[in-house]
Coordinates of C-alpha atoms in Angstrom, one line a residue:
M28 CA 0.0 0.0 0.0
A29 CA 1.1 3.6 -0.5
E30 CA 2.0 5.4 2.7
R31 CA -1.0 7.1 4.4
S32 CA -0.5 10.7 5.1
T33 CA -2.2 12.8 7.7
A34 CA -4.0 15.1 5.3
A35 CA -6.6 17.5 6.7
V36 CA -7.9 18.1 3.1
D37 CA -8.5 15.2 0.8
V38 CA -9.0 16.8 -2.6
A39 CA -8.5 15.8 -6.2
D40 CA -7.0 18.8 -7.9
N41 CA -3.4 18.2 -9.2
S42 CA -1.5 21.4 -8.6
G43 CA -3.7 24.3 -7.6
D44 CA -3.0 26.0 -11.0
E45 CA -5.4 24.3 -13.4
P46 CA -8.9 25.3 -14.4
L47 CA -11.7 24.2 -12.0
A48 CA -13.4 22.2 -14.7
A49 CA -10.5 19.8 -15.0
K50 CA -10.9 18.6 -11.4
A51 CA -13.9 16.4 -12.0
D52 CA -11.8 13.8 -13.7
E53 CA -9.5 13.2 -10.8
A54 CA -9.8 11.0 -7.8
T55 CA -8.6 11.2 -4.3
T56 CA -6.2 8.2 -4.5
D57 CA -3.1 9.1 -6.5
G58 CA -0.7 6.7 -5.0
T59 CA 1.7 9.5 -3.8
A60 CA 0.6 10.9 -0.5
Q61 CA -3.0 9.8 0.0
A62 CA -4.3 6.4 0.8
Q63 CA -7.5 4.9 -0.6
D64 CA -10.6 5.7 1.4
T65 CA -12.1 2.4 2.5
T66 CA -14.4 3.8 5.2
G67 CA -17.0 5.1 2.8
T68 CA -17.7 7.8 0.3
K69 CA -16.9 11.4 1.3
P70 CA -19.2 14.2 0.3
Q71 CA -18.3 15.9 -3.0
N72 CA -18.6 19.5 -4.0
T73 CA -20.0 20.7 -7.3
D74 CA -16.7 20.3 -9.0
G75 CA -16.5 16.6 -8.2
E76 CA -13.8 17.1 -5.5
R77 CA -13.8 15.2 -2.3
I78 CA -13.8 17.4 0.7
N79 CA -13.2 16.7 4.3
T80 CA -16.1 16.2 6.6
E81 CA -15.0 19.1 8.8
A82 CA -16.4 22.5 8.1
T83 CA -14.3 24.2 5.5
L84 CA -13.0 27.7 6.0
P85 CA -14.3 30.6 3.8
T86 CA -11.9 31.8 1.2
P87 CA -11.0 35.5 1.1
D88 CA -13.6 37.5 -0.8
L89 CA -11.4 38.6 -3.7
H90 CA -12.2 39.3 -7.3
S91 CA -10.5 39.7 -10.7
G92 CA -8.7 43.1 -10.7
H93 CA -7.8 43.1 -7.0
K94 CA -4.2 44.1 -6.5
L95 CA -1.8 42.8 -3.9
A96 CA 1.1 44.9 -2.6
R97 CA 0.2 47.5 -5.3
R98 CA 1.9 45.1 -7.7
Y99 CA 0.2 41.7 -8.3
R100 CA -3.2 42.2 -10.2
L101 CA -5.4 39.1 -9.9
E102 CA -6.7 38.0 -13.3
E103 CA -8.4 34.6 -13.1
C104 CA -9.2 32.2 -10.2
V105 CA -8.2 28.7 -11.2
T106 CA -8.7 26.9 -7.8
R107 CA -10.9 27.7 -4.8
L108 CA -11.3 25.2 -2.0
D109 CA -11.0 24.7 1.8
G110 CA -10.1 28.2 2.6
F111 CA -7.5 29.0 0.0
S112 CA -7.6 30.0 -3.7
S113 CA -5.1 30.0 -6.5
W114 CA -5.0 32.7 -9.2
R115 CA -3.4 33.6 -12.5
A116 CA -2.1 37.2 -11.9
V117 CA 0.1 39.9 -13.5
D118 CA 3.2 41.4 -11.9
E119 CA 2.7 45.0 -13.1
K120 CA 6.2 46.0 -12.0
L121 CA 7.9 43.5 -14.2
R122 CA 5.0 43.0 -16.7
R123 CA 4.9 39.3 -16.6
A124 CA 2.3 36.6 -15.7
V125 CA 2.6 34.9 -12.3
G126 CA 0.7 32.5 -10.2
V127 CA -0.6 33.4 -6.7
H128 CA -1.9 31.2 -3.8
L129 CA -4.0 33.1 -1.3
L130 CA -5.4 32.2 2.2
P131 CA -6.4 34.1 5.3
A132 CA -3.6 34.8 7.8
D133 CA -5.7 33.0 10.5
H134 CA -6.0 29.9 8.4
P135 CA -4.7 26.9 10.4
R136 CA -2.2 26.1 7.6
A137 CA -1.0 29.7 6.9
R138 CA 2.2 29.3 9.0
S139 CA 3.2 26.1 7.3
V140 CA 2.5 27.4 3.9
L141 CA 4.7 30.5 4.5
A142 CA 7.5 28.2 5.8
A143 CA 7.2 25.8 2.9
A144 CA 7.3 28.6 0.3
R145 CA 10.3 30.3 1.8
S146 CA 12.2 27.0 2.1
S147 CA 11.4 26.2 -1.6
A148 CA 12.5 29.7 -2.7
L149 CA 15.9 29.2 -1.1
L150 CA 16.5 26.1 -3.2
G151 CA 16.9 28.1 -6.4
D152 CA 17.0 25.0 -8.6
P153 CA 15.8 25.9 -12.2
R154 CA 14.2 22.4 -12.5
F155 CA 11.5 23.7 -10.2
V156 CA 8.9 26.4 -10.8
Q157 CA 10.4 29.2 -8.6
V158 CA 8.7 30.8 -5.7
L159 CA 9.1 34.6 -6.2
D160 CA 7.5 36.0 -3.1
A161 CA 5.9 34.8 0.2
V162 CA 4.2 37.5 2.2
E163 CA 1.8 38.0 5.1
E164 CA -0.1 41.3 4.6
D165 CA -3.5 42.8 5.4
D166 CA -4.8 39.6 7.1
L167 CA -3.7 37.7 4.0
V168 CA -1.0 35.2 3.3
Y169 CA 0.0 34.9 -0.4
V170 CA 2.7 33.0 -2.3
V171 CA 3.7 34.2 -5.7
H172 CA 5.4 31.8 -8.1
E173 CA 6.4 31.6 -11.8
W174 CA 3.7 31.2 -14.5
L175 CA 4.9 29.3 -17.5
P176 CA 2.4 29.9 -20.4
D177 CA 4.6 28.0 -22.9
A178 CA 4.9 24.9 -20.9
T179 CA 2.5 21.9 -21.1
E180 CA 1.2 19.8 -18.2
L181 CA 2.0 16.1 -18.2
T182 CA -1.8 15.7 -17.8
S183 CA -2.3 17.1 -21.3
L184 CA 0.6 15.2 -22.8
L185 CA -0.8 11.9 -21.5
A186 CA -4.3 12.7 -22.7
A187 CA -2.9 12.5 -26.3
G188 CA -1.6 9.0 -25.7
P189 CA 1.4 7.1 -24.1
M190 CA 4.9 8.5 -24.6
E191 CA 7.6 7.1 -26.8
A192 CA 10.4 5.3 -24.9
H193 CA 12.8 8.3 -25.3
D194 CA 10.3 10.8 -23.9
A195 CA 9.4 8.6 -20.9
Y196 CA 13.1 8.1 -20.3
Q197 CA 13.7 11.8 -20.2
L198 CA 10.7 12.3 -17.9
V199 CA 11.9 9.8 -15.2
S200 CA 15.5 10.9 -15.6
Q201 CA 14.9 14.6 -15.1
V202 CA 12.2 14.3 -12.5
S203 CA 14.1 11.8 -10.3
Q204 CA 17.3 13.9 -10.5
A205 CA 15.4 17.0 -9.5
M206 CA 13.7 15.4 -6.6
A207 CA 16.9 13.8 -5.4
A208 CA 18.5 17.3 -5.3
A209 CA 15.5 18.7 -3.4
H210 CA 15.6 15.9 -0.8
R211 CA 19.3 16.5 -0.3
E212 CA 18.2 20.0 0.9
G213 CA 15.5 18.6 3.1
L214 CA 12.6 19.4 0.8
A215 CA 9.8 17.0 -0.2
H216 CA 6.9 17.4 -2.6
L217 CA 4.3 14.9 -1.4
R218 CA 1.9 15.9 -4.1
L219 CA 3.8 14.9 -7.3
T220 CA 0.9 14.3 -9.7
P221 CA 0.7 14.7 -13.5
G222 CA -0.5 18.2 -13.0
A223 CA 2.6 19.2 -11.0
V224 CA 5.0 18.3 -13.9
L225 CA 5.4 20.6 -16.9
R226 CA 7.3 20.2 -20.1
S227 CA 8.8 23.3 -21.7
S228 CA 9.1 23.9 -25.4
T229 CA 12.7 22.9 -25.2
G230 CA 11.9 19.5 -23.7
Q231 CA 12.9 20.3 -20.1
Y232 CA 10.7 19.2 -17.3
R233 CA 9.8 21.6 -14.5
I234 CA 8.2 20.6 -11.2
R235 CA 5.8 23.0 -9.5
G236 CA 4.4 23.1 -6.0
L237 CA 7.5 21.8 -4.2
A238 CA 6.6 21.6 -0.5
V239 CA 3.9 24.3 -1.1
N240 CA 1.2 22.2 -2.6
A241 CA 1.4 19.7 0.3
A242 CA 1.4 22.5 2.9
L243 CA -1.7 24.1 1.3
R244 CA -3.6 20.8 1.7
G245 CA -2.1 19.8 5.1
I246 CA -0.4 16.7 3.6
T247 CA 2.4 15.1 5.6
S248 CA 4.2 11.8 5.4
D249 CA 6.3 9.6 7.7
G250 CA 8.5 8.6 4.7
P251 CA 8.7 11.5 2.4
Q252 CA 11.4 10.0 0.2
R253 CA 9.5 6.8 -0.3
T254 CA 6.3 8.9 -1.1
D255 CA 8.0 11.0 -3.7
T256 CA 9.7 7.9 -5.3
E257 CA 6.5 6.0 -5.6
A258 CA 4.9 9.1 -7.2
I259 CA 7.7 9.3 -9.8
G260 CA 7.1 5.6 -10.5
A261 CA 3.4 6.3 -11.0
L262 CA 4.2 9.1 -13.5
L263 CA 6.5 6.7 -15.4
Y264 CA 3.9 4.0 -15.4
A265 CA 1.3 6.4 -16.8
A266 CA 3.7 7.7 -19.4
L267 CA 4.3 4.1 -20.7
T268 CA 0.8 2.9 -20.6
Q269 CA -1.6 5.9 -20.4
R270 CA -3.1 4.1 -17.3
W271 CA -2.9 5.0 -13.7
P272 CA -1.2 2.2 -11.7
Y273 CA -4.1 1.9 -9.1
E274 CA -7.6 0.7 -9.4
T275 CA -9.1 4.1 -9.2
D276 CA -9.3 6.4 -12.2
A277 CA -7.4 9.6 -11.7
Y278 CA -6.1 12.7 -13.7
G279 CA -8.1 11.8 -16.8
L280 CA -6.5 8.3 -16.9
S281 CA -8.2 4.9 -16.4
G282 CA -7.1 2.8 -13.5
L283 CA -6.1 -0.8 -13.6
P284 CA -8.8 -3.5 -13.6
K285 CA -10.0 -4.3 -10.1
G286 CA -8.7 -7.4 -8.5
V287 CA -5.6 -7.9 -10.8
G288 CA -3.2 -6.0 -8.6
L289 CA -0.2 -4.1 -9.9
I290 CA 1.0 -5.6 -13.2
A291 CA 4.0 -4.5 -15.2
P292 CA 3.6 -1.8 -17.9
D293 CA 4.8 -4.2 -20.6
Q294 CA 1.9 -6.5 -19.7
V295 CA -0.6 -3.7 -20.0
R296 CA 0.4 -2.4 -23.4
A297 CA 2.4 -4.1 -26.2
G298 CA 5.6 -2.5 -27.3
V299 CA 6.6 -1.0 -23.9
H300 CA 10.3 -0.7 -23.3
R301 CA 11.3 -3.6 -21.1
G302 CA 13.9 -1.7 -19.1
L303 CA 11.6 1.3 -18.3
S304 CA 8.8 -1.2 -17.4
E305 CA 11.0 -2.8 -14.8
L306 CA 12.1 0.6 -13.6
A307 CA 8.5 1.7 -13.0
M308 CA 7.9 -1.4 -11.0
R309 CA 11.0 -0.9 -8.8
A310 CA 9.8 2.6 -8.0
L311 CA 6.3 1.4 -7.2
A312 CA 7.6 -1.0 -4.6
N313 CA 5.0 -1.8 -1.9
D314 CA 6.2 -2.5 1.7
G315 CA 9.6 -3.6 0.5
A316 CA 8.3 -6.0 -2.1
T317 CA 8.5 -5.4 -5.9
A318 CA 7.0 -6.9 -9.0
S319 CA 10.5 -7.0 -10.5
R320 CA 12.2 -10.2 -9.3
Q321 CA 15.6 -9.3 -10.7
E322 CA 16.3 -5.9 -9.1
Q323 CA 15.9 -4.4 -5.6
P324 CA 13.2 -1.7 -5.2
C325 CA 14.0 2.0 -5.3
T326 CA 12.9 3.7 -2.2
T327 CA 14.5 7.2 -2.6
P328 CA 14.7 9.5 -5.6
D329 CA 18.4 9.3 -5.5
E330 CA 18.3 5.5 -5.8
L331 CA 15.9 5.9 -8.7
A332 CA 18.1 8.5 -10.4
K333 CA 21.1 6.1 -10.2
A334 CA 19.0 3.3 -11.6
V335 CA 18.0 5.4 -14.5
A336 CA 21.7 6.4 -15.1
A337 CA 22.7 2.8 -15.1
M338 CA 20.4 1.9 -17.9
P339 CA 21.6 2.0 -21.5
R340 CA 20.8 5.4 -22.9
I341 CA 17.6 5.4 -24.9
R342 CA 18.1 7.5 -28.0
P343 CA 15.3 9.5 -29.8
P344 CA 13.7 7.7 -32.7
E345 CA 15.3 8.4 -36.1
P346 CA 13.3 10.9 -38.2
T347 CA 11.4 9.4 -41.0
F348 CA 11.8 10.9 -44.5
T349 CA 9.3 10.5 -47.3
A350 CA 11.0 9.4 -50.5
P351 CA 10.6 11.9 -53.3
P352 CA 8.5 10.8 -56.3
E353 CA 10.4 8.8 -58.9
Y354 CA 11.8 11.1 -61.6
Q355 CA 9.8 10.6 -64.8
R356 CA 11.9 11.2 -67.9
T357 CA 10.0 13.0 -70.6
T358 CA 10.5 11.7 -74.2
Y359 CA 10.0 14.0 -77.1
Q360 CA 9.1 12.1 -80.2
Q361 CA 8.6 13.1 -83.8
G362 CA 5.9 12.3 -86.3
T363 CA 2.4 12.0 -85.1
Y364 CA 3.4 12.8 -81.4
G365 CA 4.6 9.3 -80.9
R366 CA 1.2 7.8 -81.2
P367 CA 1.4 4.5 -83.1
T368 CA -1.6 3.3 -85.0
T369 CA -3.5 0.8 -82.9
G370 CA -5.9 -1.7 -83.8
P371 CA -7.2 -5.1 -82.7
G372 CA -4.3 -7.1 -81.4
A373 CA -1.8 -4.3 -82.0
T374 CA 1.0 -3.9 -79.6
T375 CA 2.1 -0.5 -78.6
Q376 CA 5.9 0.0 -79.0
P377 CA 8.0 3.0 -78.1
V378 CA 8.8 5.2 -81.1
I379 CA 12.5 5.9 -81.4
A380 CA 13.5 9.1 -83.2
V381 CA 16.0 8.3 -86.0
P382 CA 18.9 10.9 -86.1
P383 CA 19.6 12.5 -89.5
A384 CA 22.2 10.9 -91.8
P385 CA 25.7 12.4 -91.6
L386 CA 26.9 14.6 -94.4
Q387 CA 28.5 12.3 -96.9
S388 CA 28.6 14.5 -100.0
R389 CA 31.6 16.5 -101.3
T390 CA 30.0 19.7 -100.1
G391 CA 29.5 18.2 -96.7
K392 CA 33.1 17.3 -96.3
V393 CA 34.3 20.8 -97.3
L394 CA 31.9 22.3 -94.8
K395 CA 33.2 20.0 -92.0
W396 CA 36.8 21.0 -92.7
A397 CA 35.9 24.7 -92.7
V398 CA 34.2 24.5 -89.4
S399 CA 37.2 22.6 -87.9
A400 CA 39.6 25.2 -89.1
L401 CA 37.5 28.0 -87.6
L402 CA 37.4 26.2 -84.2
I403 CA 41.2 25.7 -84.2
A404 CA 41.8 29.4 -85.0
A405 CA 39.4 30.5 -82.3
L406 CA 41.1 28.3 -79.7
G407 CA 44.5 29.6 -80.6
L408 CA 43.5 33.2 -80.4
G409 CA 41.8 32.7 -77.0
S410 CA 44.9 30.9 -75.6
W411 CA 47.1 33.8 -76.7
Q412 CA 44.9 36.4 -75.2
L413 CA 44.7 34.4 -71.9
A414 CA 48.5 34.1 -71.7
E415 CA 49.0 37.8 -72.4
T416 CA 46.5 38.7 -69.7
L417 CA 48.2 36.5 -67.1
L418 CA 51.6 37.9 -68.0
D419 CA 50.4 41.5 -67.6
R420 CA 48.8 40.6 -64.2
G421 CA 52.1 39.1 -63.0
K422 CA 53.9 42.3 -63.9
D423 CA 51.4 44.5 -62.1
S424 CA 51.5 42.5 -58.9
G425 CA 55.3 42.1 -58.7
T426 CA 57.3 39.0 -58.0
D427 CA 57.4 39.3 -54.2
D428 CA 53.6 38.8 -53.8
T429 CA 53.3 35.9 -56.2
T430 CA 52.5 32.6 -54.6
Q431 CA 53.8 29.6 -56.7
T432 CA 52.3 26.2 -56.4
T433 CA 55.1 23.8 -55.7
P434 CA 55.3 20.4 -54.0
E435 CA 56.1 22.3 -50.8
N436 CA 53.2 24.6 -50.8
G437 CA 50.8 22.8 -53.1
D438 CA 48.2 22.7 -50.3
N439 CA 47.8 26.5 -50.4
K440 CA 44.6 26.3 -52.4
P441 CA 42.0 29.0 -51.9
S442 CA 39.3 27.6 -49.6
A443 CA 35.7 27.7 -50.8
P444 CA 33.7 30.6 -49.3
S445 CA 31.4 29.7 -46.5
K446 CA 27.7 29.8 -47.2
P447 CA 24.8 30.1 -44.7
L448 CA 23.3 26.7 -43.6
R449 CA 19.6 26.1 -43.6
I450 CA 18.1 26.7 -40.1
D451 CA 15.4 24.2 -39.3
S452 CA 14.0 26.0 -36.2
A453 CA 14.9 28.3 -33.4
T454 CA 13.8 28.5 -29.7
E455 CA 14.4 30.7 -26.8
F456 CA 17.1 29.6 -24.4
M457 CA 15.3 29.0 -21.2
P458 CA 17.5 27.3 -18.7
S459 CA 15.0 28.0 -15.9
G460 CA 12.0 27.1 -18.1
S461 CA 10.8 30.7 -18.0
G462 CA 10.7 32.4 -21.4
I463 CA 11.0 36.1 -22.3
S464 CA 9.5 36.4 -25.8
Q465 CA 9.3 33.0 -27.4
K466 CA 6.8 34.2 -30.1
D467 CA 9.4 36.7 -31.4
V468 CA 12.2 34.2 -31.9
P469 CA 11.4 33.5 -35.6
R470 CA 12.2 37.2 -36.3
A471 CA 15.9 36.4 -35.6
I472 CA 16.1 33.9 -38.5
D473 CA 13.7 35.4 -41.0
G474 CA 16.5 37.0 -43.2
N475 CA 15.3 40.5 -42.3
A476 CA 17.7 42.5 -40.1
D477 CA 14.9 45.1 -39.5
T478 CA 13.0 42.6 -37.4
A479 CA 14.4 41.2 -34.1
W480 CA 13.9 39.2 -31.0
V481 CA 14.0 41.8 -28.2
T482 CA 14.1 41.4 -24.4
P483 CA 11.8 43.3 -22.1
R484 CA 13.2 46.4 -20.3
Y485 CA 14.9 45.4 -17.0
L486 CA 15.4 47.8 -14.2
G487 CA 18.5 48.4 -12.1
Y488 CA 20.8 45.6 -13.3
A489 CA 22.3 44.7 -16.7
N490 CA 22.2 41.0 -15.9
F491 CA 18.4 40.7 -16.7
G492 CA 17.4 42.7 -13.7
N493 CA 19.4 40.3 -11.4
L494 CA 16.3 38.1 -11.3
A495 CA 16.7 34.5 -10.2
P496 CA 15.2 32.9 -13.3
R497 CA 17.7 34.8 -15.5
R498 CA 20.9 33.7 -13.6
D499 CA 22.1 31.8 -16.7
G500 CA 21.1 34.6 -19.1
S501 CA 19.0 34.1 -22.2
G502 CA 19.4 33.9 -25.9
I503 CA 18.4 31.8 -28.9
V504 CA 19.1 28.1 -29.6
I505 CA 19.4 27.3 -33.3
D506 CA 18.4 23.8 -34.6
L507 CA 20.0 23.0 -38.0
G508 CA 17.8 19.9 -38.3
S509 CA 20.8 17.5 -38.5
V510 CA 24.4 17.3 -37.5
Q511 CA 26.5 19.5 -39.8
D512 CA 30.0 21.0 -40.0
I513 CA 30.0 24.7 -38.9
A514 CA 32.7 26.9 -40.4
G515 CA 31.6 30.2 -38.8
I516 CA 28.8 32.4 -37.5
K517 CA 27.5 35.9 -38.4
I518 CA 25.1 37.6 -35.9
E519 CA 23.5 41.0 -36.1
M520 CA 22.7 42.4 -32.7
Y521 CA 19.7 44.4 -31.8
R522 CA 21.9 46.9 -29.9
S523 CA 25.6 47.3 -29.3
G524 CA 27.1 46.7 -25.9
Q525 CA 25.6 43.3 -25.1
K526 CA 27.8 40.7 -23.4
A527 CA 27.5 37.6 -25.6
E528 CA 29.1 34.3 -26.6
V529 CA 28.3 31.5 -29.1
L530 CA 28.3 27.9 -28.0
A531 CA 27.5 24.6 -29.7
A532 CA 26.2 21.3 -28.3
E533 CA 28.0 18.0 -28.9
A534 CA 27.1 16.2 -32.1
S535 CA 25.3 13.5 -30.0
A536 CA 23.2 16.0 -28.0
S537 CA 19.4 15.8 -28.1
A538 CA 17.2 18.7 -27.0
P539 CA 19.9 20.6 -25.1
S540 CA 18.4 23.0 -22.6
S541 CA 21.1 24.0 -20.1
L542 CA 24.5 25.7 -20.4
S543 CA 26.2 22.4 -19.6
D544 CA 24.7 20.9 -22.7
F545 CA 26.6 23.4 -24.9
S546 CA 30.2 22.3 -24.3
Q547 CA 31.8 23.5 -27.6
R548 CA 32.9 27.1 -27.5
L549 CA 32.7 29.0 -30.8
T550 CA 33.4 32.5 -29.5
K551 CA 34.6 33.8 -26.1
L552 CA 32.3 35.7 -23.7
E553 CA 32.8 39.4 -24.3
T554 CA 31.0 42.7 -24.9
V555 CA 30.2 42.9 -28.6
G556 CA 29.2 45.7 -31.0
S557 CA 26.5 45.8 -33.6
D558 CA 27.4 42.4 -35.0
L559 CA 29.3 39.3 -34.0
K560 CA 31.3 37.5 -36.7
K561 CA 33.6 34.6 -36.4
T562 CA 35.4 32.2 -38.9
L563 CA 36.4 29.0 -37.1
D564 CA 40.0 27.6 -37.5
K565 CA 38.5 24.2 -38.1
P566 CA 34.9 23.1 -38.6
V567 CA 32.8 22.1 -35.6
R568 CA 30.2 19.3 -35.9
T569 CA 26.9 20.0 -34.2
R570 CA 23.2 20.3 -34.7
Y571 CA 22.4 22.9 -32.0
V572 CA 24.1 26.4 -31.7
L573 CA 23.4 28.7 -28.7
V574 CA 23.7 32.5 -29.0
H575 CA 24.0 33.3 -25.3
L576 CA 23.4 36.7 -23.8
T577 CA 24.5 37.4 -20.2
E578 CA 24.3 41.2 -19.9
L579 CA 22.2 43.8 -21.6
P580 CA 23.2 47.4 -22.6
S581 CA 21.5 50.5 -21.3
D582 CA 18.3 51.5 -23.2
G583 CA 19.1 55.2 -22.8
T584 CA 17.3 55.7 -19.5
A585 CA 18.8 56.1 -16.1
D586 CA 18.3 52.5 -14.9
G587 CA 16.8 50.5 -17.8
Y588 CA 18.5 47.7 -19.8
R589 CA 17.3 46.0 -22.9
G590 CA 18.9 43.9 -25.7
G591 CA 18.1 41.4 -28.4
I592 CA 19.2 39.7 -31.6
S593 CA 18.3 40.9 -35.1
E594 CA 19.6 38.1 -37.4
I595 CA 21.5 34.8 -37.0
S596 CA 23.4 33.1 -39.8
V597 CA 25.3 29.8 -39.3
L598 CA 28.0 29.3 -42.0
G599 CA 29.1 25.9 -43.3

């Protein structure tokens, strides 16, 4: 059995940040921090959520347009239950979307929510959705966190079908490593559901609600590492099978048939990767037992991360190309358009054009000799003029600057000029998962220097406002579509004075998303002018190129900074 937690609120929402309508598809039992209710059916509210039998506290009477701290304007309520509510809001100071959890200051869980939020904020790991503020003000406690409009919930990804083996491998690898890092700092999630896991446009997984979601619902656990490990196993199981590994339906997924127990993913669905199937069962260990008879169960996220690392790496599927239509040779025929006369029993045969007979007469021979003489004369005159031109050029240039091709320097052949390589796509570099202006990235590769990808205006600091999500800077990742040899780069900057560098990923890289993934340096980090050009000493093989910005120039005001990229060309 999954470990039973002492939860004051037994609800079915997944993260506190999803629309209310989505909650009707979820169940209380999620196999992570809540045990199955065997004592009877609890009352349900109008959204299909199970609520505790105790009287629920009223939520603060807030509305769209209400402003917190004269900064955070509430836009849309996405969750309202048991005395707290969650909102999509706008940070008017930095002009960006944020998420806000709200509850009364006298709420019995207000202290624990504040403590959890502040502990989570100190972690500063970009693999987690960052807590930006945690405040008690005007009889309210509110927690402000990142809002990632370009990311997709795992719930939505699984609704489309089970994942490919490579995608499931990336999911369990990234999530287990992130949770192992959190537990090393003494932080647990305890509410790790499909709604708490997001995938960014670059393929990086982000986890939201670390410690906070559990505190909002009063969830605790005697074995937090085991609870989170089993939750990751459930996520992997769902990714492989599109089924929830318990008998109860949850998160839009069907549960397992009643009475059959926990069966391996490769027995639920054909074609499931055997190694990932066994890994899911090791993480879903129950009371020390596991359905995998060959390996020991994984009871901590660190053990699970090491088990993933020990597996043979699962590469992405090879792209499939559609063969072009077979070239049809056109035959031009003479006569009646190549249409032979057909009749009963006639066989259609190709008509072959007969070339004209050669000139065999006396006049023809004289004409051939005349043409030959003219050609010889023309060739002789051309050769003489060419030689004279070369001699004159040699005199003008002088003997000291003339390079002779000899056996010693015969390799000094002029190299072919580099030409721009075709760019398959471009995405914003988001090491924290939080984007700046992803929709404007195509402007940097549209061949028009008058359009650009431009950052917002940051106040006070050139390093993107010294904000935690921008610690690794920003920029644009270029995808060439396949591994190619790069001979140079040419970049036109939106404004002079930006601190920039160009890096490349290894040829074997797949969906690189952090600085460590770009290990090949093409240019050094320095302040550049209106453009950045570089011809490499030797070609670099890669598919992904990162134009990385770390500091922005002044925008002409006293404390404002803004930058961007107008056009990127990768030369090969």
